[in-house]
PDB file of C-alpha atoms in Angstrom:
ATOM      1  CA  MET A   1    -153.580-108.820 130.041  1.00  0.00           C
ATOM      2  CA  THR A   2    -155.477-111.912 130.700  1.00  0.00           C
ATOM      3  CA  VAL A   3    -154.176-115.193 130.053  1.00  0.00           C
ATOM      4  CA  ASN A   4    -157.086-117.166 128.076  1.00  0.00           C
ATOM      5  CA  LEU A   5    -154.894-120.530 127.066  1.00  0.00           C
ATOM      6  CA  ARG A   6    -152.231-121.779 129.074  1.00  0.00           C
ATOM      7  CA  VAL A   7    -149.910-124.630 127.594  1.00  0.00           C
ATOM      8  CA  ASP A   8    -147.660-125.875 130.746  1.00  0.00           C
ATOM      9  CA  ARG A   9    -144.673-127.968 129.929  1.00  0.00           C
ATOM     10  CA  VAL A  10    -146.940-130.218 127.860  1.00  0.00           C
ATOM     11  CA  SER A  11    -145.678-133.690 126.501  1.00  0.00           C
ATOM     12  CA  LYS A  12    -146.599-136.365 124.519  1.00  0.00           C
ATOM     13  CA  GLU A  13    -145.400-139.910 123.827  1.00  0.00           C
ATOM     14  CA  PHE A  14    -146.837-142.543 121.499  1.00  0.00           C
ATOM     15  CA  VAL A  15    -146.181-146.283 121.572  1.00  0.00           C
ATOM     16  CA  ASP A  16    -144.945-148.135 118.652  1.00  0.00           C
ATOM     17  CA  ARG A  17    -146.222-151.318 118.910  1.00  0.00           C
ATOM     18  CA  ARG A  18    -144.604-152.788 115.879  1.00  0.00           C
ATOM     19  CA  ALA A  19    -140.952-151.358 117.120  1.00  0.00           C
ATOM     20  CA  LYS A  20    -141.574-152.126 120.697  1.00  0.00           C
ATOM     21  CA  SER A  21    -140.506-148.951 121.504  1.00  0.00           C
ATOM     22  CA  THR A  22    -141.648-145.265 122.479  1.00  0.00           C
ATOM     23  CA  VAL A  23    -142.034-142.570 120.427  1.00  0.00           C
ATOM     24  CA  ARG A  24    -141.559-139.023 122.045  1.00  0.00           C
ATOM     25  CA  ALA A  25    -143.704-136.231 119.616  1.00  0.00           C
ATOM     26  CA  LEU A  26    -143.813-133.376 122.061  1.00  0.00           C
ATOM     27  CA  ASP A  27    -141.317-131.874 124.842  1.00  0.00           C
ATOM     28  CA  GLU A  28    -142.522-129.901 127.579  1.00  0.00           C
ATOM     29  CA  ILE A  29    -144.418-127.212 125.490  1.00  0.00           C
ATOM     30  CA  ASN A  30    -144.783-123.806 127.158  1.00  0.00           C
ATOM     31  CA  ILE A  31    -147.295-121.179 125.567  1.00  0.00           C
ATOM     32  CA  GLU A  32    -149.303-118.587 126.898  1.00  0.00           C
ATOM     33  CA  VAL A  33    -151.930-116.759 124.488  1.00  0.00           C
ATOM     34  CA  GLN A  34    -153.451-113.861 125.677  1.00  0.00           C
ATOM     35  CA  LYS A  35    -157.175-112.931 125.232  1.00  0.00           C
ATOM     36  CA  GLY A  36    -158.162-111.945 121.953  1.00  0.00           C
ATOM     37  CA  GLU A  37    -154.551-112.966 120.702  1.00  0.00           C
ATOM     38  CA  VAL A  38    -153.576-114.932 117.184  1.00  0.00           C
ATOM     39  CA  ILE A  39    -151.151-117.395 117.963  1.00  0.00           C
ATOM     40  CA  CYS A  40    -150.246-119.417 114.865  1.00  0.00           C
ATOM     41  CA  ILE A  41    -147.545-122.489 115.069  1.00  0.00           C
ATOM     42  CA  LEU A  42    -144.964-122.984 112.696  1.00  0.00           C
ATOM     43  CA  GLY A  43    -142.736-125.880 112.395  1.00  0.00           C
ATOM     44  CA  PRO A  44    -141.398-128.804 110.024  1.00  0.00           C
ATOM     45  CA  SER A  45    -143.752-131.958 109.084  1.00  0.00           C
ATOM     46  CA  GLY A  46    -143.975-134.413 112.048  1.00  0.00           C
ATOM     47  CA  CYS A  47    -142.966-131.688 114.447  1.00  0.00           C
ATOM     48  CA  GLY A  48    -146.031-132.291 116.781  1.00  0.00           C
ATOM     49  CA  LYS A  49    -148.228-129.248 115.631  1.00  0.00           C
ATOM     50  CA  SER A  50    -151.430-131.074 115.360  1.00  0.00           C
ATOM     51  CA  THR A  51    -150.871-133.207 118.233  1.00  0.00           C
ATOM     52  CA  LEU A  52    -150.551-129.879 120.536  1.00  0.00           C
ATOM     53  CA  LEU A  53    -153.752-128.599 118.699  1.00  0.00           C
ATOM     54  CA  ASN A  54    -155.523-132.020 119.607  1.00  0.00           C
ATOM     55  CA  ILE A  55    -154.515-131.877 123.069  1.00  0.00           C
ATOM     56  CA  VAL A  56    -155.746-128.286 123.390  1.00  0.00           C
ATOM     57  CA  ALA A  57    -158.841-129.607 122.236  1.00  0.00           C
ATOM     58  CA  GLY A  58    -158.696-132.586 124.422  1.00  0.00           C
ATOM     59  CA  PHE A  59    -159.391-134.896 122.000  1.00  0.00           C
ATOM     60  CA  LEU A  60    -155.784-136.514 123.244  1.00  0.00           C
ATOM     61  CA  PRO A  61    -154.243-136.637 126.628  1.00  0.00           C
ATOM     62  CA  PRO A  62    -150.885-135.184 127.427  1.00  0.00           C
ATOM     63  CA  SER A  63    -148.306-137.623 128.749  1.00  0.00           C
ATOM     64  CA  GLY A  64    -146.788-134.698 130.722  1.00  0.00           C
ATOM     65  CA  GLY A  65    -147.846-130.825 131.741  1.00  0.00           C
ATOM     66  CA  GLU A  66    -151.748-129.402 131.427  1.00  0.00           C
ATOM     67  CA  VAL A  67    -153.438-127.325 129.265  1.00  0.00           C
ATOM     68  CA  ARG A  68    -155.789-124.449 131.096  1.00  0.00           C
ATOM     69  CA  VAL A  69    -158.252-122.405 129.743  1.00  0.00           C
ATOM     70  CA  ASP A  70    -159.249-119.518 131.791  1.00  0.00           C
ATOM     71  CA  GLY A  71    -157.898-121.210 134.534  1.00  0.00           C
ATOM     72  CA  ARG A  72    -160.035-124.392 134.086  1.00  0.00           C
ATOM     73  CA  PRO A  73    -158.003-127.662 133.296  1.00  0.00           C
ATOM     74  CA  VAL A  74    -158.557-129.402 129.952  1.00  0.00           C
ATOM     75  CA  ILE A  75    -159.423-133.020 130.421  1.00  0.00           C
ATOM     76  CA  ASP A  76    -161.757-133.502 127.318  1.00  0.00           C
ATOM     77  CA  PRO A  77    -163.267-131.630 124.310  1.00  0.00           C
ATOM     78  CA  GLY A  78    -165.499-128.861 125.438  1.00  0.00           C
ATOM     79  CA  PRO A  79    -168.129-126.148 124.033  1.00  0.00           C
ATOM     80  CA  ASP A  80    -165.217-123.294 125.579  1.00  0.00           C
ATOM     81  CA  ARG A  81    -163.205-125.018 122.337  1.00  0.00           C
ATOM     82  CA  GLY A  82    -164.068-124.476 118.923  1.00  0.00           C
ATOM     83  CA  PHE A  83    -162.236-126.410 116.412  1.00  0.00           C
ATOM     84  CA  VAL A  84    -161.770-126.450 112.783  1.00  0.00           C
ATOM     85  CA  PHE A  85    -160.816-128.858 110.621  1.00  0.00           C
ATOM     86  CA  GLN A  86    -158.717-128.926 107.411  1.00  0.00           C
ATOM     87  CA  GLU A  87    -160.945-131.499 105.635  1.00  0.00           C
ATOM     88  CA  PHE A  88    -164.094-129.188 105.889  1.00  0.00           C
ATOM     89  CA  ALA A  89    -165.627-132.005 108.201  1.00  0.00           C
ATOM     90  CA  LEU A  90    -169.118-131.062 107.797  1.00  0.00           C
ATOM     91  CA  PHE A  91    -172.248-133.207 108.185  1.00  0.00           C
ATOM     92  CA  PRO A  92    -172.917-133.952 104.679  1.00  0.00           C
ATOM     93  CA  TRP A  93    -176.725-134.984 105.547  1.00  0.00           C
ATOM     94  CA  ARG A  94    -177.195-131.639 107.117  1.00  0.00           C
ATOM     95  CA  THR A  95    -177.754-128.279 105.504  1.00  0.00           C
ATOM     96  CA  VAL A  96    -175.421-125.061 106.024  1.00  0.00           C
ATOM     97  CA  LEU A  97    -177.920-124.085 108.842  1.00  0.00           C
ATOM     98  CA  GLU A  98    -178.438-127.157 110.589  1.00  0.00           C
ATOM     99  CA  ASN A  99    -174.381-127.673 110.374  1.00  0.00           C
ATOM    100  CA  VAL A 100    -174.043-124.157 112.057  1.00  0.00           C
ATOM    101  CA  GLU A 101    -176.478-125.246 114.709  1.00  0.00           C
ATOM    102  CA  PHE A 102    -175.409-128.271 115.541  1.00  0.00           C
ATOM    103  CA  GLY A 103    -173.169-127.288 118.228  1.00  0.00           C
ATOM    104  CA  PRO A 104    -176.225-125.394 120.476  1.00  0.00           C
ATOM    105  CA  VAL A 105    -178.642-128.276 119.533  1.00  0.00           C
ATOM    106  CA  ILE A 106    -175.880-130.269 121.644  1.00  0.00           C
ATOM    107  CA  LYS A 107    -175.951-127.648 124.440  1.00  0.00           C
ATOM    108  CA  GLY A 108    -179.997-127.753 124.170  1.00  0.00           C
ATOM    109  CA  MET A 109    -180.049-124.204 123.296  1.00  0.00           C
ATOM    110  CA  GLU A 110    -183.921-123.334 122.715  1.00  0.00           C
ATOM    111  CA  LYS A 111    -184.794-123.324 119.216  1.00  0.00           C
ATOM    112  CA  ALA A 112    -185.330-119.722 118.509  1.00  0.00           C
ATOM    113  CA  ASP A 113    -182.193-118.810 120.065  1.00  0.00           C
ATOM    114  CA  ARG A 114    -179.949-121.220 118.268  1.00  0.00           C
ATOM    115  CA  HIS A 115    -181.950-120.479 114.886  1.00  0.00           C
ATOM    116  CA  ALA A 116    -181.185-116.715 115.534  1.00  0.00           C
ATOM    117  CA  ARG A 117    -177.063-117.322 116.179  1.00  0.00           C
ATOM    118  CA  ALA A 118    -176.592-119.449 113.560  1.00  0.00           C
ATOM    119  CA  LEU A 119    -178.331-116.911 110.964  1.00  0.00           C
ATOM    120  CA  GLU A 120    -176.047-114.295 112.603  1.00  0.00           C
ATOM    121  CA  LEU A 121    -173.175-116.209 112.011  1.00  0.00           C
ATOM    122  CA  ILE A 122    -174.082-117.221 108.230  1.00  0.00           C
ATOM    123  CA  GLN A 123    -174.336-113.547 107.297  1.00  0.00           C
ATOM    124  CA  ARG A 124    -171.278-113.098 108.921  1.00  0.00           C
ATOM    125  CA  ILE A 125    -169.733-115.263 106.742  1.00  0.00           C
ATOM    126  CA  HIS A 126    -171.678-113.899 103.952  1.00  0.00           C
ATOM    127  CA  LEU A 127    -173.364-117.289 103.282  1.00  0.00           C
ATOM    128  CA  THR A 128    -176.862-115.424 103.368  1.00  0.00           C
ATOM    129  CA  GLY A 129    -179.269-117.525 100.616  1.00  0.00           C
ATOM    130  CA  PHE A 130    -177.110-120.624 101.133  1.00  0.00           C
ATOM    131  CA  GLU A 131    -178.907-121.641 104.455  1.00  0.00           C
ATOM    132  CA  ASP A 132    -180.906-124.445 102.564  1.00  0.00           C
ATOM    133  CA  LYS A 133    -177.710-125.834 100.572  1.00  0.00           C
ATOM    134  CA  TYR A 134    -176.067-129.116 101.561  1.00  0.00           C
ATOM    135  CA  PRO A 135    -172.189-129.187 101.632  1.00  0.00           C
ATOM    136  CA  PHE A 136    -172.122-131.201  98.310  1.00  0.00           C
ATOM    137  CA  GLU A 137    -173.636-128.132  96.591  1.00  0.00           C
ATOM    138  CA  LEU A 138    -170.608-125.257  98.036  1.00  0.00           C
ATOM    139  CA  SER A 139    -167.448-124.681  96.892  1.00  0.00           C
ATOM    140  CA  GLY A 140    -164.423-125.496  99.114  1.00  0.00           C
ATOM    141  CA  GLY A 141    -164.071-121.802 100.549  1.00  0.00           C
ATOM    142  CA  MET A 142    -167.741-121.914 101.236  1.00  0.00           C
ATOM    143  CA  LYS A 143    -167.485-125.067 103.004  1.00  0.00           C
ATOM    144  CA  GLN A 144    -164.824-123.821 105.363  1.00  0.00           C
ATOM    145  CA  ARG A 145    -166.386-120.696 105.989  1.00  0.00           C
ATOM    146  CA  VAL A 146    -169.512-122.909 107.311  1.00  0.00           C
ATOM    147  CA  GLY A 147    -167.163-124.456 109.673  1.00  0.00           C
ATOM    148  CA  ILE A 148    -165.561-121.532 110.899  1.00  0.00           C
ATOM    149  CA  ALA A 149    -169.455-120.754 111.670  1.00  0.00           C
ATOM    150  CA  ARG A 150    -170.288-124.064 113.518  1.00  0.00           C
ATOM    151  CA  ALA A 151    -167.226-123.802 115.350  1.00  0.00           C
ATOM    152  CA  LEU A 152    -168.135-120.308 116.628  1.00  0.00           C
ATOM    153  CA  ALA A 153    -171.612-120.994 117.014  1.00  0.00           C
ATOM    154  CA  ASN A 154    -171.210-122.024 120.702  1.00  0.00           C
ATOM    155  CA  ASP A 155    -169.303-118.829 121.094  1.00  0.00           C
ATOM    156  CA  PRO A 156    -166.128-120.598 122.537  1.00  0.00           C
ATOM    157  CA  ASP A 157    -163.411-118.947 124.459  1.00  0.00           C
ATOM    158  CA  VAL A 158    -160.948-120.272 122.220  1.00  0.00           C
ATOM    159  CA  LEU A 159    -160.877-121.129 118.291  1.00  0.00           C
ATOM    160  CA  LEU A 160    -158.728-124.401 117.377  1.00  0.00           C
ATOM    161  CA  MET A 161    -157.637-124.209 113.601  1.00  0.00           C
ATOM    162  CA  ASP A 162    -155.620-127.085 112.012  1.00  0.00           C
ATOM    163  CA  GLU A 163    -154.582-125.902 108.781  1.00  0.00           C
ATOM    164  CA  PRO A 164    -157.877-124.731 108.013  1.00  0.00           C
ATOM    165  CA  PHE A 165    -156.748-123.306 104.274  1.00  0.00           C
ATOM    166  CA  GLY A 166    -154.595-125.694 103.256  1.00  0.00           C
ATOM    167  CA  ALA A 167    -156.748-127.828 101.211  1.00  0.00           C
ATOM    168  CA  LEU A 168    -157.859-124.650  99.187  1.00  0.00           C
ATOM    169  CA  ASP A 169    -156.192-122.971  95.918  1.00  0.00           C
ATOM    170  CA  ALA A 170    -153.946-120.097  96.651  1.00  0.00           C
ATOM    171  CA  GLN A 171    -156.590-117.436  95.718  1.00  0.00           C
ATOM    172  CA  THR A 172    -159.409-118.848  97.732  1.00  0.00           C
ATOM    173  CA  ARG A 173    -156.752-119.441 100.558  1.00  0.00           C
ATOM    174  CA  ARG A 174    -156.049-115.551 100.347  1.00  0.00           C
ATOM    175  CA  VAL A 175    -159.458-114.472 100.402  1.00  0.00           C
ATOM    176  CA  MET A 176    -160.201-116.733 103.381  1.00  0.00           C
ATOM    177  CA  GLN A 177    -157.332-115.026 105.483  1.00  0.00           C
ATOM    178  CA  GLU A 178    -158.751-112.087 104.701  1.00  0.00           C
ATOM    179  CA  GLU A 179    -162.441-113.260 105.710  1.00  0.00           C
ATOM    180  CA  LEU A 180    -160.991-114.508 108.710  1.00  0.00           C
ATOM    181  CA  LEU A 181    -159.192-111.511 110.093  1.00  0.00           C
ATOM    182  CA  LYS A 182    -162.613-109.367 109.409  1.00  0.00           C
ATOM    183  CA  LEU A 183    -164.381-112.169 111.450  1.00  0.00           C
ATOM    184  CA  LEU A 184    -162.040-112.161 114.439  1.00  0.00           C
ATOM    185  CA  GLY A 185    -161.997-108.051 114.320  1.00  0.00           C
ATOM    186  CA  VAL A 186    -165.595-108.511 115.072  1.00  0.00           C
ATOM    187  CA  THR A 187    -165.730-111.748 117.438  1.00  0.00           C
ATOM    188  CA  LYS A 188    -162.125-111.091 119.398  1.00  0.00           C
ATOM    189  CA  LYS A 189    -161.654-114.620 119.445  1.00  0.00           C
ATOM    190  CA  THR A 190    -158.548-116.105 120.871  1.00  0.00           C
ATOM    191  CA  VAL A 191    -156.833-117.782 118.217  1.00  0.00           C
ATOM    192  CA  LEU A 192    -154.372-120.969 117.872  1.00  0.00           C
ATOM    193  CA  PHE A 193    -153.878-121.499 114.237  1.00  0.00           C
ATOM    194  CA  VAL A 194    -151.528-124.136 112.825  1.00  0.00           C
ATOM    195  CA  THR A 195    -150.172-124.016 109.381  1.00  0.00           C
ATOM    196  CA  HIS A 196    -147.335-124.838 107.314  1.00  0.00           C
ATOM    197  CA  ALA A 197    -147.193-121.766 105.646  1.00  0.00           C
ATOM    198  CA  ILE A 198    -145.018-118.997 106.634  1.00  0.00           C
ATOM    199  CA  ASP A 199    -146.647-116.271 104.867  1.00  0.00           C
ATOM    200  CA  GLU A 200    -150.121-117.012 105.999  1.00  0.00           C
ATOM    201  CA  ALA A 201    -148.818-117.077 109.677  1.00  0.00           C
ATOM    202  CA  ILE A 202    -147.207-113.546 109.098  1.00  0.00           C
ATOM    203  CA  VAL A 203    -150.730-112.210 107.652  1.00  0.00           C
ATOM    204  CA  LEU A 204    -152.830-113.822 110.493  1.00  0.00           C
ATOM    205  CA  ALA A 205    -150.836-113.673 113.840  1.00  0.00           C
ATOM    206  CA  ASP A 206    -150.166-111.386 116.344  1.00  0.00           C
ATOM    207  CA  ARG A 207    -147.189-113.737 117.647  1.00  0.00           C
ATOM    208  CA  VAL A 208    -145.661-116.885 115.577  1.00  0.00           C
ATOM    209  CA  VAL A 209    -144.255-119.641 117.778  1.00  0.00           C
ATOM    210  CA  VAL A 210    -141.524-121.785 115.605  1.00  0.00           C
ATOM    211  CA  MET A 211    -141.356-125.237 116.973  1.00  0.00           C
ATOM    212  CA  THR A 212    -138.623-127.513 116.188  1.00  0.00           C
ATOM    213  CA  ALA A 213    -138.429-131.406 114.731  1.00  0.00           C
ATOM    214  CA  ARG A 214    -139.798-134.340 116.700  1.00  0.00           C
ATOM    215  CA  PRO A 215    -139.647-134.272 119.725  1.00  0.00           C
ATOM    216  CA  GLY A 216    -141.546-130.651 119.308  1.00  0.00           C
ATOM    217  CA  GLN A 217    -140.273-128.457 121.451  1.00  0.00           C
ATOM    218  CA  VAL A 218    -140.964-124.467 121.402  1.00  0.00           C
ATOM    219  CA  LYS A 219    -137.330-122.937 119.512  1.00  0.00           C
ATOM    220  CA  ALA A 220    -138.535-119.559 118.980  1.00  0.00           C
ATOM    221  CA  VAL A 221    -141.292-116.984 119.522  1.00  0.00           C
ATOM    222  CA  LEU A 222    -141.466-113.640 117.151  1.00  0.00           C
ATOM    223  CA  GLY A 223    -143.968-111.426 117.252  1.00  0.00           C
ATOM    224  CA  VAL A 224    -145.298-109.581 114.191  1.00  0.00           C
ATOM    225  CA  ASP A 225    -145.587-105.972 115.187  1.00  0.00           C
ATOM    226  CA  LEU A 226    -146.995-104.842 111.135  1.00  0.00           C
ATOM    227  CA  PRO A 227    -150.107-102.840 110.797  1.00  0.00           C
ATOM    228  CA  ARG A 228    -152.957-104.573 109.306  1.00  0.00           C
ATOM    229  CA  PRO A 229    -154.186-105.418 106.524  1.00  0.00           C
ATOM    230  CA  ARG A 230    -150.121-106.425 105.792  1.00  0.00           C
ATOM    231  CA  GLU A 231    -148.456-105.880 102.816  1.00  0.00           C
ATOM    232  CA  ARG A 232    -146.819-109.146 101.667  1.00  0.00           C
ATOM    233  CA  THR A 233    -144.596-107.386  99.135  1.00  0.00           C
ATOM    234  CA  SER A 234    -143.210-104.946 101.918  1.00  0.00           C
ATOM    235  CA  PRO A 235    -139.353-104.894 103.219  1.00  0.00           C
ATOM    236  CA  GLU A 236    -140.792-105.936 106.835  1.00  0.00           C
ATOM    237  CA  PHE A 237    -142.925-108.753 105.765  1.00  0.00           C
ATOM    238  CA  ASN A 238    -140.217-110.095 103.713  1.00  0.00           C
ATOM    239  CA  GLU A 239    -137.262-109.732 106.374  1.00  0.00           C
ATOM    240  CA  LEU A 240    -139.597-111.872 109.045  1.00  0.00           C
ATOM    241  CA  TYR A 241    -140.324-114.650 105.959  1.00  0.00           C
ATOM    242  CA  ARG A 242    -136.622-114.944 105.776  1.00  0.00           C
ATOM    243  CA  LYS A 243    -135.909-115.098 109.756  1.00  0.00           C
ATOM    244  CA  MET A 244    -138.944-117.695 110.152  1.00  0.00           C
ATOM    245  CA  ASP A 245    -137.768-119.487 106.840  1.00  0.00           C
ATOM    246  CA  ASP A 246    -134.051-119.977 108.375  1.00  0.00           C
ATOM    247  CA  LEU A 247    -135.240-121.019 111.802  1.00  0.00           C
ATOM    248  CA  ILE A 248    -137.454-123.650 110.173  1.00  0.00           C
ATOM    249  CA  ARG A 249    -134.720-124.706 107.447  1.00  0.00           C
ATOM    250  CA  VAL A 250    -132.484-125.829 110.277  1.00  0.00           C
ATOM    251  CA  GLU A 251    -135.057-128.020 111.952  1.00  0.00           C
ATOM    252  CA  VAL A 252    -136.036-129.563 108.337  1.00  0.00           C
ATOM    253  CA  GLU A 253    -132.197-130.328 107.906  1.00  0.00           C
ATOM    254  CA  LYS A 254    -131.747-131.977 111.251  1.00  0.00           C
ATOM    255  CA  SER A 255    -135.180-134.353 110.409  1.00  0.00           C
ATOM    256  CA  LEU A 256    -133.907-135.131 107.249  1.00  0.00           C
ATOM    257  CA  GLU A 257    -130.432-136.324 109.020  1.00  0.00           C
ATOM    258  CA  VAL A 258    -132.247-138.230 111.621  1.00  0.00           C
ATOM    259  CA  GLU A 259    -134.279-140.095 108.608  1.00  0.00           C
ATOM    260  CA  ASP A 260    -130.997-140.790 106.483  1.00  0.00           C
ATOM    261  CA  THR A 261    -129.243-142.093 109.896  1.00  0.00           C
ATOM    262  CA  GLY A 262    -131.895-144.208 110.424  1.00  0.00           C
ATOM    263  CA  SER A 263    -132.450-145.672 106.877  1.00  0.00           C
ATOM    264  CA  ALA A 264    -128.701-146.488 107.156  1.00  0.00           C
ATOM    265  CA  ALA A 265    -128.838-148.202 110.715  1.00  0.00           C
ATOM    266  CA  SER A 266    -131.479-150.406 109.148  1.00  0.00           C
ATOM    267  CA  GLY A 267    -130.066-151.088 105.793  1.00  0.00           C
ATOM    268  CA  GLU A 268    -132.110-148.961 103.832  1.00  0.00           C
ATOM    269  CA  GLY A 269    -130.647-147.292 100.782  1.00  0.00           C
ATOM    270  CA  ALA A 270    -127.954-149.348 100.316  1.00  0.00           C
TER     271      ALA A 270
END
């Protein structure tokens, strides 16, 4: 298969000006994503999942290593990568149609072409009839569907999703997971999806990358060889869930030990 996205020895350091020190957020991350593959990234809070996604998007430069999409180095944001944020991030002064059309407008696509493209995507996300509505008139799930359609409007090579369903209630979240899988079944997009939810990762992913506590490294890569749609109560599903939960729990405990050591050293909690 063709490698669509390659993360090669990517590291990231931030300067803590108050402490006059450097914080290493990511440490030599290596990930290869095949064309049309869905990869979910799991890990404890603060392990650098969103930082990694922002580097792939071109929003942040890596401190070391590189990212390539279809062999091209990533040096800044580009239309070959679509990004879906957790906070919906729609333009409140634009209608549903205008939000979905935004990327093609920036690319200079002809009005008739971008209009047709936007209407096709709005139909695919089941919002036909809502083209002239504004974000404040939509539910959370509807807003995120618009966000996904907007990210797909430029026909990107890779779709990057940063906990896109994290702000939704449990039932809406499950519906959105099902809708995303249907959409990906049509578009065949390559996806890098950050989540805290193990069950979400198993439902969506072809493979799951489990990261360590900070500095984030790849601890394990687990294939999800289960037929779709995936039954959350099946023994196979629950066996994978326990395996991932055990891996992440060890890292959470490590991060808590580091925090406790830091607090003791600074005299906190005495």
